[in-house]
Tab-separated table of C-alpha atoms in Angstrom:
chain	number	residue	atom	x	y	z
A	172	MET	CA	85.641	54.142	72.787
A	173	MET	CA	82.127	55.363	73.350
A	174	SER	CA	79.212	53.133	72.587
A	175	SER	CA	76.409	54.437	70.437
A	176	SER	CA	73.826	53.972	73.170
A	177	SER	CA	70.829	56.254	73.219
A	178	GLU	CA	71.903	57.393	76.684
A	179	VAL	CA	74.963	59.221	75.345
A	180	GLN	CA	74.257	62.955	75.611
A	181	TYR	CA	75.489	65.323	72.930
A	182	GLY	CA	76.310	68.972	73.304
A	183	GLY	CA	74.334	70.021	70.258
A	184	GLY	CA	71.335	67.718	69.958
A	185	ASP	CA	71.832	64.208	68.531
A	186	ARG	CA	74.881	65.245	66.502
A	187	GLY	CA	78.140	66.817	67.469
A	188	PHE	CA	80.388	66.143	70.415
A	189	PRO	CA	79.096	63.918	73.202
A	190	THR	CA	79.120	65.508	76.643
A	191	LYS	CA	78.179	62.498	78.797
A	192	CYS	CA	78.997	58.795	78.768
A	193	ASP	CA	76.523	55.930	79.214
A	194	CYS	CA	77.511	55.879	82.887
A	195	GLY	CA	76.590	59.547	83.294
A	196	LEU	CA	80.114	60.899	83.676
A	197	ARG	CA	81.562	63.597	81.460
A	198	VAL	CA	83.580	62.570	78.411
A	199	VAL	CA	86.748	64.201	77.105
A	200	PRO	CA	87.762	64.428	73.458
A	201	LEU	CA	91.162	62.938	72.633
A	202	LEU	CA	93.201	62.512	69.451
A	203	LEU	CA	94.634	59.189	68.354
A	204	LYS	CA	98.385	59.115	67.887
A	205	THR	CA	98.564	55.769	66.144
A	206	GLN	CA	100.097	55.316	62.709
A	207	GLU	CA	96.834	53.890	61.385
A	208	ASN	CA	94.624	56.816	62.505
A	209	PRO	CA	96.758	59.812	63.457
A	210	GLY	CA	94.666	62.762	64.598
A	211	ARG	CA	91.387	60.834	64.679
A	212	LEU	CA	89.070	62.202	67.358
A	213	PHE	CA	87.607	59.882	69.980
A	214	TYR	CA	85.987	60.306	73.366
A	215	ARG	CA	86.801	58.812	76.721
A	216	CYS	CA	84.788	58.716	79.908
A	217	ILE	CA	86.246	60.424	82.939
A	218	SER	CA	86.375	57.333	85.111
A	219	LYS	CA	87.003	57.060	88.834
A	220	LYS	CA	90.636	56.106	88.140
A	221	ASP	CA	91.154	59.265	86.102
A	222	VAL	CA	89.797	61.302	88.998
A	223	GLU	CA	91.981	59.438	91.497
A	224	ASP	CA	95.017	59.980	89.265
A	225	ALA	CA	94.245	63.708	89.155
A	226	ILE	CA	94.000	64.154	92.941
A	227	PRO	CA	97.783	64.322	93.608
A	228	LYS	CA	98.172	66.815	90.760
A	229	LEU	CA	95.314	68.907	92.141
A	230	GLU	CA	96.920	68.851	95.587
A	231	ILE	CA	100.171	70.150	94.065
A	232	ILE	CA	98.258	72.866	92.231
A	233	ASP	CA	96.427	73.769	95.451
A	234	ARG	CA	99.736	74.109	97.310
A	235	GLU	CA	101.111	76.292	94.508
A	236	ILE	CA	98.010	78.501	94.602
A	237	THR	CA	98.303	78.860	98.385
A	238	LYS	CA	102.012	79.697	98.054
A	239	THR	CA	101.257	82.235	95.316
A	240	LYS	CA	98.514	83.869	97.402
A	241	THR	CA	100.988	84.219	100.280
A	242	GLU	CA	103.572	85.757	97.949
A	243	VAL	CA	100.979	88.182	96.550
A	244	GLU	CA	100.030	89.254	100.078
A	245	GLU	CA	103.706	89.772	100.944
A	246	LEU	CA	104.132	91.869	97.784
A	247	ARG	CA	101.068	93.964	98.685
A	248	THR	CA	102.581	94.642	102.097
A	249	LEU	CA	105.891	95.573	100.464
A	250	ILE	CA	104.112	97.925	98.050
A	251	GLU	CA	102.335	99.648	100.940
A	252	ASP	CA	105.650	100.030	102.788
A	253	LEU	CA	107.265	101.473	99.652
A	254	LYS	CA	104.383	103.936	99.223
A	255	LYS	CA	104.938	105.131	102.801
A	256	ASP	CA	108.674	105.465	102.119
A	257	VAL	CA	107.960	107.517	98.989
A	258	ALA	CA	105.609	109.809	100.911
A	259	ARG	CA	108.247	110.327	103.655
A	260	SER	CA	110.913	110.988	101.016
A	261	GLN	CA	108.716	113.560	99.281
A	262	ILE	CA	108.209	115.394	102.580
A	263	GLU	CA	111.936	115.266	103.270
A	264	ILE	CA	112.718	116.634	99.790
A	265	ARG	CA	110.265	119.535	100.337
A	266	ASN	CA	111.907	120.273	103.697
A	267	TRP	CA	115.391	120.264	102.150
A	268	LYS	CA	114.227	122.578	99.344
A	269	ALA	CA	112.755	124.962	101.901
A	270	LEU	CA	115.955	124.834	103.973
A	271	LYS	CA	118.016	125.478	100.839
A	272	ALA	CA	115.897	128.536	100.043
A	273	VAL	CA	116.288	129.871	103.596
A	274	CYS	CA	120.049	129.310	103.498
A	275	LEU	CA	120.286	131.079	100.154
A	276	LEU	CA	118.348	134.045	101.523
A	277	CYS	CA	120.626	134.162	104.590
A	278	VAL	CA	123.755	134.072	102.411
A	279	LEU	CA	122.376	136.842	100.162
A	280	TRP	CA	121.361	138.924	103.187
A	281	LEU	CA	124.788	138.554	104.755
A	282	CYS	CA	126.597	139.390	101.535
A	283	CYS	CA	124.635	142.537	100.842
């Protein structure tokens, strides 16, 4: 629990939610889950142990972000390759249409 020391800093003046503990670290709001006081709001200092406990989780998140960035870059490369394939296919389709028109003209010329 937070003490009511004058060094506790509040987000909105002297009332409201505290933002800093007596020790100067940030506080986090939490809800009690006890039978006596379910849902009661209290504040806890972000202590060194909390930070140390978070480091492995942050390392996992960092690895996931790095992996995701790599996947995004691979997808960008794939998209660029697909765009090139589409452009080549469009040219090929135009060439086939032109060839079809020439063949049709040749067939009509030969038949007449």
